[in-house]
């Protein structure tokens, strides 16, 4: 056995040598044969500090980085300010595709203004600014609220004619002038920034005539309780409202974006109003989670009727073709109603179910006559106590005849879960596949045996337990 193994090993070595006759030849330097323009393009994907380091490779590379149409200074934060000026001065690119500035300690705003002005003068296209003027602050993640000195963008910023993608983050205060235009701006991200006045946000949008993609993420430290997003050209909108305060103020979010195709919401749900019907909506993704509040009586104090607000938001999204929904884990404060709204276009529904929102799932599947795919993911591991459950209707015609695929992840065989799966099998006439995912502790064979005993409307349905 050992002899045979050695013989095979020697044969494989000879084979590798025969297949690689030139393995000892000198490697060809293909990189140096590339034109300068292509090398500069490659260097533009490196942090500026590393791009500068390539100047030590050879005389040809010595000045190559100075023509790279990208500058990002976050890798050299903390370096002497004169060094940053020198890098900006040496860079000779006629335009900047990317300019990134991340600043985490105090300095005179004059320096930041100068660097941003330089990017604007170079016709920057993608501008990324993350600024904190507090020496003792560094962003660590969720719940980390900035309360240090704020940085106000220079007036020249609002006159940038070339920026296409803009990301503003941190201790930046927005105070747009009454009249300005960012004529090329198509993609905008506002991450935990601050607003000088209540109308600062709406004034900013008024100066963005071609804006298509917007992200607004906030942590309630901005002091705003009214948001007006009125952008007729908007196609994609992501809203994420997080709260990390002992007491939670209410807010109103008013959206006027009739051309919206993609809508995403994350966070603590309050009063969300769509001014016009979302006739062009294709995809909606909603994940609602409870406010992180130190006062456990916030429900009584503010009377946030989450059930009603969930259904109100759903009614506004009824034209969606693809819907992903996790309606939160608040106790049932009110069931609300989705009727008479119907989801005529809905073909795929992904639903994060917990003990508090079964009634939302049940209501949805009964008003989606063209639903083809239903994905249910269970997000709780407790008993049926305080279960929000309604009896499903008997008789044909309530469930979509188009439903062909049903997936249930997290199935434990609880009574209401069994009743729901049984209902799908009995009413889904066109069901082709049912996939049930269980925990390792459960016997797949027993679960499959039990499910196989239930009557099913579709004789061709294949049940799989994973």
GROMACS .gro file of C-alpha atoms in nm:
model
  466
    1UNK     CA    1   0.000   0.000   0.000
    2UNK     CA    2   0.278   0.237   0.096
    3UNK     CA    3   0.475   0.142  -0.217
    4UNK     CA    4   0.180   0.209  -0.439
    5UNK     CA    5   0.130   0.547  -0.277
    6UNK     CA    6   0.495   0.645  -0.332
    7UNK     CA    7   0.479   0.540  -0.696
    8UNK     CA    8   0.169   0.752  -0.752
    9UNK     CA    9   0.334   1.048  -0.580
   10UNK     CA   10   0.642   1.027  -0.804
   11UNK     CA   11   0.424   0.995  -1.115
   12UNK     CA   12   0.223   1.303  -1.021
   13UNK     CA   13   0.544   1.500  -0.965
   14UNK     CA   14   0.675   1.401  -1.310
   15UNK     CA   15   0.340   1.495  -1.461
   16UNK     CA   16   0.352   1.840  -1.301
   17UNK     CA   17   0.702   1.893  -1.436
   18UNK     CA   18   0.603   1.782  -1.784
   19UNK     CA   19   0.299   2.007  -1.784
   20UNK     CA   20   0.505   2.305  -1.664
   21UNK     CA   21   0.824   2.302  -1.875
   22UNK     CA   22   0.878   2.680  -1.834
   23UNK     CA   23   0.832   2.704  -1.460
   24UNK     CA   24   1.192   2.812  -1.409
   25UNK     CA   25   1.186   3.083  -1.675
   26UNK     CA   26   1.186   3.447  -1.566
   27UNK     CA   27   0.848   3.605  -1.509
   28UNK     CA   28   0.738   3.859  -1.768
   29UNK     CA   29   0.674   4.211  -1.633
   30UNK     CA   30   0.341   4.269  -1.804
   31UNK     CA   31   0.245   4.553  -1.570
   32UNK     CA   32   0.520   4.781  -1.698
   33UNK     CA   33   0.398   4.733  -2.053
   34UNK     CA   34   0.063   4.891  -1.972
   35UNK     CA   35   0.003   5.255  -2.072
   36UNK     CA   36   0.017   5.524  -1.803
   37UNK     CA   37  -0.355   5.592  -1.831
   38UNK     CA   38  -0.440   5.233  -1.743
   39UNK     CA   39  -0.189   5.226  -1.457
   40UNK     CA   40  -0.341   5.544  -1.316
   41UNK     CA   41  -0.683   5.384  -1.338
   42UNK     CA   42  -0.555   5.084  -1.139
   43UNK     CA   43  -0.392   5.310  -0.879
   44UNK     CA   44  -0.719   5.499  -0.834
   45UNK     CA   45  -0.859   5.196  -0.650
   46UNK     CA   46  -0.583   5.213  -0.387
   47UNK     CA   47  -0.578   5.445  -0.085
   48UNK     CA   48  -0.373   5.752  -0.169
   49UNK     CA   49  -0.107   5.657   0.084
   50UNK     CA   50  -0.046   5.325  -0.093
   51UNK     CA   51  -0.059   5.485  -0.437
   52UNK     CA   52   0.214   5.728  -0.327
   53UNK     CA   53   0.422   5.434  -0.203
   54UNK     CA   54   0.444   5.295  -0.560
   55UNK     CA   55   0.668   5.592  -0.649
   56UNK     CA   56   0.958   5.390  -0.504
   57UNK     CA   57   0.925   5.114  -0.764
   58UNK     CA   58   1.112   5.285  -1.050
   59UNK     CA   59   1.170   5.620  -1.216
   60UNK     CA   60   0.861   5.567  -1.433
   61UNK     CA   61   0.643   5.516  -1.124
   62UNK     CA   62   0.790   5.811  -0.936
   63UNK     CA   63   0.533   6.065  -1.061
   64UNK     CA   64   0.263   5.829  -1.181
   65UNK     CA   65   0.050   5.866  -0.867
   66UNK     CA   66   0.030   6.243  -0.922
   67UNK     CA   67  -0.195   6.182  -1.225
   68UNK     CA   68  -0.436   5.947  -1.048
   69UNK     CA   69  -0.792   6.093  -1.061
   70UNK     CA   70  -0.866   5.994  -0.701
   71UNK     CA   71  -0.766   6.124  -0.359
   72UNK     CA   72  -0.865   5.970  -0.031
   73UNK     CA   73  -0.720   6.097   0.290
   74UNK     CA   74  -0.869   5.872   0.551
   75UNK     CA   75  -0.567   5.641   0.561
   76UNK     CA   76  -0.341   5.927   0.659
   77UNK     CA   77  -0.564   6.090   0.920
   78UNK     CA   78  -0.352   6.217   1.206
   79UNK     CA   79  -0.060   6.305   0.979
   80UNK     CA   80   0.076   6.662   0.982
   81UNK     CA   81  -0.158   6.899   0.800
   82UNK     CA   82   0.124   7.032   0.575
   83UNK     CA   83   0.162   6.677   0.436
   84UNK     CA   84  -0.200   6.680   0.321
   85UNK     CA   85  -0.150   7.013   0.147
   86UNK     CA   86   0.158   6.873  -0.026
   87UNK     CA   87  -0.033   6.570  -0.153
   88UNK     CA   88  -0.311   6.791  -0.287
   89UNK     CA   89  -0.055   7.022  -0.450
   90UNK     CA   90   0.140   6.741  -0.617
   91UNK     CA   91  -0.166   6.572  -0.763
   92UNK     CA   92  -0.199   6.706  -1.119
   93UNK     CA   93  -0.508   6.516  -1.235
   94UNK     CA   94  -0.729   6.760  -1.430
   95UNK     CA   95  -1.039   6.609  -1.269
   96UNK     CA   96  -1.110   6.390  -0.967
   97UNK     CA   97  -1.332   6.088  -1.005
   98UNK     CA   98  -1.321   6.026  -0.629
   99UNK     CA   99  -1.239   6.242  -0.330
  100UNK     CA  100  -1.272   6.093   0.020
  101UNK     CA  101  -1.203   6.285   0.338
  102UNK     CA  102  -1.242   6.123   0.680
  103UNK     CA  103  -1.146   6.345   0.974
  104UNK     CA  104  -1.168   6.241   1.340
  105UNK     CA  105  -1.005   6.517   1.543
  106UNK     CA  106  -1.021   6.890   1.584
  107UNK     CA  107  -0.872   7.126   1.330
  108UNK     CA  108  -0.952   7.470   1.197
  109UNK     CA  109  -1.247   7.452   0.954
  110UNK     CA  110  -1.043   7.665   0.715
  111UNK     CA  111  -0.828   7.362   0.632
  112UNK     CA  112  -1.129   7.139   0.563
  113UNK     CA  113  -1.287   7.411   0.349
  114UNK     CA  114  -0.967   7.443   0.146
  115UNK     CA  115  -0.942   7.070   0.079
  116UNK     CA  116  -1.308   7.045  -0.021
  117UNK     CA  117  -1.272   7.353  -0.243
  118UNK     CA  118  -0.976   7.185  -0.413
  119UNK     CA  119  -1.189   6.881  -0.493
  120UNK     CA  120  -1.466   7.102  -0.632
  121UNK     CA  121  -1.219   7.297  -0.847
  122UNK     CA  122  -1.100   6.962  -0.987
  123UNK     CA  123  -1.454   6.878  -1.102
  124UNK     CA  124  -1.503   6.597  -0.851
  125UNK     CA  125  -1.765   6.336  -0.940
  126UNK     CA  126  -1.782   6.118  -0.626
  127UNK     CA  127  -1.746   6.306  -0.297
  128UNK     CA  128  -1.729   6.128   0.040
  129UNK     CA  129  -1.705   6.336   0.358
  130UNK     CA  130  -1.703   6.198   0.712
  131UNK     CA  131  -1.603   6.462   0.966
  132UNK     CA  132  -1.591   6.469   1.347
  133UNK     CA  133  -1.423   6.771   1.508
  134UNK     CA  134  -1.396   6.607   1.849
  135UNK     CA  135  -1.061   6.464   1.958
  136UNK     CA  136  -1.227   6.223   2.201
  137UNK     CA  137  -1.483   6.080   1.961
  138UNK     CA  138  -1.458   5.792   1.720
  139UNK     CA  139  -1.762   5.620   1.563
  140UNK     CA  140  -1.797   5.270   1.705
  141UNK     CA  141  -2.138   5.164   1.577
  142UNK     CA  142  -2.504   5.156   1.678
  143UNK     CA  143  -2.598   5.370   1.974
  144UNK     CA  144  -2.289   5.587   1.953
  145UNK     CA  145  -2.434   5.940   1.928
  146UNK     CA  146  -2.206   6.233   1.841
  147UNK     CA  147  -2.243   6.546   2.054
  148UNK     CA  148  -1.926   6.738   1.972
  149UNK     CA  149  -1.854   7.046   1.762
  150UNK     CA  150  -2.026   7.057   1.424
  151UNK     CA  151  -1.872   7.138   1.088
  152UNK     CA  152  -2.065   7.358   0.846
  153UNK     CA  153  -1.998   7.298   0.478
  154UNK     CA  154  -1.851   7.591   0.283
  155UNK     CA  155  -2.077   7.794   0.055
  156UNK     CA  156  -1.872   7.677  -0.246
  157UNK     CA  157  -1.991   7.323  -0.179
  158UNK     CA  158  -2.342   7.417  -0.290
  159UNK     CA  159  -2.206   7.546  -0.621
  160UNK     CA  160  -2.047   7.216  -0.729
  161UNK     CA  161  -2.158   7.150  -1.087
  162UNK     CA  162  -1.998   6.808  -1.135
  163UNK     CA  163  -2.069   6.593  -0.829
  164UNK     CA  164  -2.276   6.285  -0.917
  165UNK     CA  165  -2.245   6.081  -0.596
  166UNK     CA  166  -2.237   6.249  -0.253
  167UNK     CA  167  -2.194   6.090   0.090
  168UNK     CA  168  -2.212   6.308   0.402
  169UNK     CA  169  -2.157   6.153   0.742
  170UNK     CA  170  -2.092   6.249   1.105
  171UNK     CA  171  -2.078   6.589   1.268
  172UNK     CA  172  -2.167   6.784   0.955
  173UNK     CA  173  -2.433   7.054   0.980
  174UNK     CA  174  -2.640   7.127   0.672
  175UNK     CA  175  -2.759   7.481   0.608
  176UNK     CA  176  -2.818   7.513   0.232
  177UNK     CA  177  -2.867   7.861   0.084
  178UNK     CA  178  -3.218   7.956  -0.032
  179UNK     CA  179  -3.121   7.913  -0.396
  180UNK     CA  180  -2.857   7.677  -0.535
  181UNK     CA  181  -2.822   7.376  -0.765
  182UNK     CA  182  -2.624   7.054  -0.772
  183UNK     CA  183  -2.723   6.986  -1.133
  184UNK     CA  184  -2.553   6.646  -1.172
  185UNK     CA  185  -2.621   6.492  -0.832
  186UNK     CA  186  -2.797   6.157  -0.876
  187UNK     CA  187  -2.704   5.965  -0.562
  188UNK     CA  188  -2.707   6.111  -0.209
  189UNK     CA  189  -2.643   5.953   0.131
  190UNK     CA  190  -2.700   6.147   0.456
  191UNK     CA  191  -2.569   5.944   0.750
  192UNK     CA  192  -2.633   6.083   1.100
  193UNK     CA  193  -2.574   6.442   0.989
  194UNK     CA  194  -2.727   6.750   1.155
  195UNK     CA  195  -2.965   7.010   1.017
  196UNK     CA  196  -2.939   7.378   1.107
  197UNK     CA  197  -3.312   7.443   1.060
  198UNK     CA  198  -3.623   7.230   1.019
  199UNK     CA  199  -3.644   7.318   0.650
  200UNK     CA  200  -3.273   7.252   0.581
  201UNK     CA  201  -3.346   6.907   0.439
  202UNK     CA  202  -3.621   7.024   0.205
  203UNK     CA  203  -3.402   7.314   0.088
  204UNK     CA  204  -3.128   7.066   0.006
  205UNK     CA  205  -3.365   6.856  -0.207
  206UNK     CA  206  -3.489   7.166  -0.389
  207UNK     CA  207  -3.138   7.211  -0.526
  208UNK     CA  208  -3.109   6.854  -0.659
  209UNK     CA  209  -3.309   6.851  -0.986
  210UNK     CA  210  -3.195   6.505  -1.108
  211UNK     CA  211  -3.165   6.314  -0.779
  212UNK     CA  212  -3.256   5.946  -0.825
  213UNK     CA  213  -3.113   5.757  -0.527
  214UNK     CA  214  -3.145   5.881  -0.168
  215UNK     CA  215  -3.043   5.735   0.170
  216UNK     CA  216  -3.134   5.914   0.492
  217UNK     CA  217  -3.003   5.750   0.809
  218UNK     CA  218  -3.040   5.921   1.145
  219UNK     CA  219  -3.015   5.841   1.516
  220UNK     CA  220  -3.248   6.105   1.663
  221UNK     CA  221  -2.961   6.329   1.775
  222UNK     CA  222  -3.039   6.584   1.501
  223UNK     CA  223  -3.338   6.729   1.687
  224UNK     CA  224  -3.569   6.691   1.387
  225UNK     CA  225  -3.928   6.576   1.427
  226UNK     CA  226  -4.056   6.659   1.078
  227UNK     CA  227  -3.904   6.536   0.753
  228UNK     CA  228  -4.029   6.640   0.412
  229UNK     CA  229  -3.881   6.442   0.124
  230UNK     CA  230  -4.022   6.591  -0.194
  231UNK     CA  231  -3.819   6.471  -0.494
  232UNK     CA  232  -4.020   6.401  -0.813
  233UNK     CA  233  -3.719   6.239  -0.987
  234UNK     CA  234  -3.648   5.992  -0.706
  235UNK     CA  235  -3.638   5.621  -0.799
  236UNK     CA  236  -3.473   5.459  -0.494
  237UNK     CA  237  -3.527   5.564  -0.133
  238UNK     CA  238  -3.381   5.415   0.186
  239UNK     CA  239  -3.491   5.550   0.523
  240UNK     CA  240  -3.334   5.431   0.848
  241UNK     CA  241  -3.450   5.597   1.169
  242UNK     CA  242  -3.279   5.471   1.483
  243UNK     CA  243  -3.347   5.602   1.833
  244UNK     CA  244  -3.111   5.575   2.129
  245UNK     CA  245  -3.270   5.825   2.367
  246UNK     CA  246  -3.418   5.781   2.717
  247UNK     CA  247  -3.737   5.951   2.599
  248UNK     CA  248  -3.863   5.916   2.247
  249UNK     CA  249  -4.014   6.211   2.056
  250UNK     CA  250  -4.261   6.144   1.780
  251UNK     CA  251  -4.176   6.232   1.421
  252UNK     CA  252  -4.358   6.276   1.094
  253UNK     CA  253  -4.209   6.166   0.763
  254UNK     CA  254  -4.381   6.306   0.455
  255UNK     CA  255  -4.273   6.159   0.121
  256UNK     CA  256  -4.363   6.298  -0.219
  257UNK     CA  257  -4.187   6.078  -0.477
  258UNK     CA  258  -4.441   5.954  -0.734
  259UNK     CA  259  -4.167   5.798  -0.952
  260UNK     CA  260  -4.033   5.576  -0.673
  261UNK     CA  261  -3.946   5.219  -0.780
  262UNK     CA  262  -3.754   5.091  -0.479
  263UNK     CA  263  -3.841   5.173  -0.118
  264UNK     CA  264  -3.660   5.054   0.196
  265UNK     CA  265  -3.740   5.139   0.556
  266UNK     CA  266  -3.548   5.036   0.866
  267UNK     CA  267  -3.607   5.136   1.223
  268UNK     CA  268  -3.864   5.278   1.460
  269UNK     CA  269  -4.196   5.343   1.285
  270UNK     CA  270  -4.392   5.662   1.343
  271UNK     CA  271  -4.617   5.871   1.121
  272UNK     CA  272  -4.515   5.800   0.760
  273UNK     CA  273  -4.723   5.969   0.491
  274UNK     CA  274  -4.697   5.926   0.113
  275UNK     CA  275  -4.841   6.235  -0.056
  276UNK     CA  276  -4.895   6.065  -0.392
  277UNK     CA  277  -4.970   5.705  -0.482
  278UNK     CA  278  -4.663   5.495  -0.562
  279UNK     CA  279  -4.787   5.381  -0.901
  280UNK     CA  280  -4.437   5.280  -1.024
  281UNK     CA  281  -4.325   5.087  -0.715
  282UNK     CA  282  -4.152   4.756  -0.795
  283UNK     CA  283  -3.980   4.653  -0.472
  284UNK     CA  284  -4.034   4.740  -0.106
  285UNK     CA  285  -3.831   4.624   0.193
  286UNK     CA  286  -3.954   4.714   0.542
  287UNK     CA  287  -3.795   4.612   0.872
  288UNK     CA  288  -3.951   4.765   1.181
  289UNK     CA  289  -3.796   4.728   1.522
  290UNK     CA  290  -3.882   4.875   1.859
  291UNK     CA  291  -3.716   5.185   1.989
  292UNK     CA  292  -3.424   5.124   2.223
  293UNK     CA  293  -3.566   5.315   2.516
  294UNK     CA  294  -3.465   5.306   2.880
  295UNK     CA  295  -3.823   5.378   2.991
  296UNK     CA  296  -4.022   5.058   2.960
  297UNK     CA  297  -4.350   5.257   2.979
  298UNK     CA  298  -4.288   5.433   2.648
  299UNK     CA  299  -4.595   5.264   2.501
  300UNK     CA  300  -4.828   5.422   2.755
  301UNK     CA  301  -4.648   5.758   2.742
  302UNK     CA  302  -4.662   5.804   2.366
  303UNK     CA  303  -4.945   5.568   2.261
  304UNK     CA  304  -4.765   5.448   1.952
  305UNK     CA  305  -5.017   5.222   1.786
  306UNK     CA  306  -4.775   5.008   1.594
  307UNK     CA  307  -5.036   4.771   1.454
  308UNK     CA  308  -5.229   5.054   1.292
  309UNK     CA  309  -4.913   5.218   1.158
  310UNK     CA  310  -4.785   4.894   1.009
  311UNK     CA  311  -5.106   4.847   0.814
  312UNK     CA  312  -5.108   5.212   0.711
  313UNK     CA  313  -4.759   5.178   0.566
  314UNK     CA  314  -4.851   4.853   0.392
  315UNK     CA  315  -5.152   5.009   0.225
  316UNK     CA  316  -4.922   5.271   0.069
  317UNK     CA  317  -4.697   4.995  -0.073
  318UNK     CA  318  -4.971   4.791  -0.235
  319UNK     CA  319  -4.833   4.829  -0.590
  320UNK     CA  320  -4.508   4.649  -0.506
  321UNK     CA  321  -4.417   4.343  -0.708
  322UNK     CA  322  -4.162   4.219  -0.454
  323UNK     CA  323  -4.219   4.279  -0.082
  324UNK     CA  324  -3.990   4.197   0.211
  325UNK     CA  325  -4.147   4.267   0.547
  326UNK     CA  326  -4.050   4.228   0.913
  327UNK     CA  327  -4.320   4.421   1.102
  328UNK     CA  328  -4.144   4.424   1.439
  329UNK     CA  329  -4.190   4.250   1.771
  330UNK     CA  330  -4.408   4.495   1.964
  331UNK     CA  331  -4.700   4.337   2.148
  332UNK     CA  332  -5.030   4.360   1.964
  333UNK     CA  333  -5.143   4.713   2.039
  334UNK     CA  334  -5.398   4.719   1.762
  335UNK     CA  335  -5.472   4.489   1.473
  336UNK     CA  336  -5.552   4.763   1.225
  337UNK     CA  337  -5.687   4.671   0.886
  338UNK     CA  338  -5.542   4.630   0.540
  339UNK     CA  339  -5.881   4.626   0.368
  340UNK     CA  340  -5.998   4.730   0.114
  341UNK     CA  341  -5.643   4.748  -0.024
  342UNK     CA  342  -5.535   4.469  -0.257
  343UNK     CA  343  -5.184   4.376  -0.367
  344UNK     CA  344  -5.264   4.297  -0.730
  345UNK     CA  345  -4.901   4.312  -0.848
  346UNK     CA  346  -4.738   4.118  -0.564
  347UNK     CA  347  -4.566   3.802  -0.687
  348UNK     CA  348  -4.309   3.742  -0.410
  349UNK     CA  349  -4.346   3.799  -0.037
  350UNK     CA  350  -4.066   3.751   0.218
  351UNK     CA  351  -4.203   3.778   0.569
  352UNK     CA  352  -4.023   3.779   0.905
  353UNK     CA  353  -4.286   3.638   1.138
  354UNK     CA  354  -4.299   3.655   1.517
  355UNK     CA  355  -4.568   3.598   1.777
  356UNK     CA  356  -4.687   3.959   1.743
  357UNK     CA  357  -4.736   3.982   1.369
  358UNK     CA  358  -4.893   3.659   1.245
  359UNK     CA  359  -5.212   3.855   1.180
  360UNK     CA  360  -5.022   4.084   0.938
  361UNK     CA  361  -4.900   3.785   0.736
  362UNK     CA  362  -5.246   3.631   0.736
  363UNK     CA  363  -5.403   3.955   0.615
  364UNK     CA  364  -5.146   3.997   0.337
  365UNK     CA  365  -5.176   3.656   0.175
  366UNK     CA  366  -5.553   3.695   0.149
  367UNK     CA  367  -5.529   4.017  -0.056
  368UNK     CA  368  -5.251   3.910  -0.298
  369UNK     CA  369  -5.433   3.720  -0.575
  370UNK     CA  370  -5.122   3.684  -0.796
  371UNK     CA  371  -4.873   3.575  -0.529
  372UNK     CA  372  -4.632   3.313  -0.663
  373UNK     CA  373  -4.362   3.278  -0.396
  374UNK     CA  374  -4.408   3.298  -0.019
  375UNK     CA  375  -4.099   3.292   0.208
  376UNK     CA  376  -4.165   3.285   0.582
  377UNK     CA  377  -3.880   3.322   0.829
  378UNK     CA  378  -3.962   3.280   1.196
  379UNK     CA  379  -3.789   3.532   1.423
  380UNK     CA  380  -3.880   3.403   1.769
  381UNK     CA  381  -3.817   3.096   1.981
  382UNK     CA  382  -4.078   3.121   2.254
  383UNK     CA  383  -4.420   2.978   2.321
  384UNK     CA  384  -4.755   3.088   2.189
  385UNK     CA  385  -4.822   3.327   2.479
  386UNK     CA  386  -4.974   3.658   2.364
  387UNK     CA  387  -4.998   3.523   2.011
  388UNK     CA  388  -5.151   3.758   1.751
  389UNK     CA  389  -5.344   3.503   1.550
  390UNK     CA  390  -5.667   3.515   1.352
  391UNK     CA  391  -5.865   3.224   1.218
  392UNK     CA  392  -5.805   3.171   0.849
  393UNK     CA  393  -6.117   3.161   0.627
  394UNK     CA  394  -6.258   2.833   0.503
  395UNK     CA  395  -6.345   2.767   0.146
  396UNK     CA  396  -6.176   2.824  -0.192
  397UNK     CA  397  -6.086   3.155  -0.349
  398UNK     CA  398  -5.910   3.328  -0.062
  399UNK     CA  399  -5.551   3.218  -0.133
  400UNK     CA  400  -5.373   3.294  -0.460
  401UNK     CA  401  -5.416   3.023  -0.720
  402UNK     CA  402  -5.075   3.130  -0.858
  403UNK     CA  403  -4.884   3.031  -0.544
  404UNK     CA  404  -4.626   2.775  -0.658
  405UNK     CA  405  -4.349   2.799  -0.396
  406UNK     CA  406  -4.374   2.809  -0.016
  407UNK     CA  407  -4.072   2.817   0.217
  408UNK     CA  408  -4.087   2.815   0.597
  409UNK     CA  409  -3.759   2.869   0.784
  410UNK     CA  410  -3.766   2.805   1.160
  411UNK     CA  411  -4.062   2.566   1.175
  412UNK     CA  412  -4.104   2.405   1.520
  413UNK     CA  413  -4.439   2.235   1.484
  414UNK     CA  414  -4.625   2.469   1.720
  415UNK     CA  415  -5.001   2.448   1.688
  416UNK     CA  416  -5.044   2.772   1.494
  417UNK     CA  417  -4.750   2.687   1.265
  418UNK     CA  418  -4.908   2.350   1.185
  419UNK     CA  419  -5.242   2.518   1.115
  420UNK     CA  420  -5.077   2.768   0.880
  421UNK     CA  421  -4.888   2.503   0.682
  422UNK     CA  422  -5.201   2.289   0.666
  423UNK     CA  423  -5.394   2.587   0.529
  424UNK     CA  424  -5.136   2.646   0.255
  425UNK     CA  425  -5.150   2.280   0.150
  426UNK     CA  426  -5.529   2.276   0.142
  427UNK     CA  427  -5.584   2.603  -0.043
  428UNK     CA  428  -5.286   2.649  -0.280
  429UNK     CA  429  -5.410   2.485  -0.599
  430UNK     CA  430  -5.093   2.548  -0.801
  431UNK     CA  431  -4.837   2.469  -0.530
  432UNK     CA  432  -4.531   2.293  -0.673
  433UNK     CA  433  -4.277   2.296  -0.389
  434UNK     CA  434  -4.300   2.332  -0.012
  435UNK     CA  435  -3.969   2.356   0.178
  436UNK     CA  436  -3.973   2.338   0.556
  437UNK     CA  437  -3.652   2.413   0.750
  438UNK     CA  438  -3.631   2.277   1.105
  439UNK     CA  439  -3.373   2.289   1.381
  440UNK     CA  440  -3.117   2.012   1.433
  441UNK     CA  441  -3.307   1.889   1.736
  442UNK     CA  442  -3.611   1.800   1.531
  443UNK     CA  443  -3.647   1.481   1.337
  444UNK     CA  444  -3.684   1.566   0.968
  445UNK     CA  445  -3.841   1.228   0.901
  446UNK     CA  446  -4.112   1.277   1.163
  447UNK     CA  447  -4.192   1.628   1.044
  448UNK     CA  448  -4.215   1.507   0.683
  449UNK     CA  449  -4.433   1.213   0.785
  450UNK     CA  450  -4.675   1.440   0.967
  451UNK     CA  451  -4.693   1.697   0.685
  452UNK     CA  452  -4.747   1.422   0.427
  453UNK     CA  453  -5.065   1.317   0.609
  454UNK     CA  454  -5.233   1.655   0.555
  455UNK     CA  455  -5.475   1.686   0.262
  456UNK     CA  456  -5.341   1.897  -0.023
  457UNK     CA  457  -5.514   2.066  -0.315
  458UNK     CA  458  -5.217   2.027  -0.549
  459UNK     CA  459  -5.139   1.663  -0.626
  460UNK     CA  460  -4.800   1.754  -0.774
  461UNK     CA  461  -4.665   1.940  -0.470
  462UNK     CA  462  -4.324   1.818  -0.351
  463UNK     CA  463  -4.266   1.859   0.025
  464UNK     CA  464  -3.906   1.883   0.143
  465UNK     CA  465  -3.786   1.907   0.503
  466UNK     CA  466  -3.436   2.040   0.561
   0.00000   0.00000   0.00000
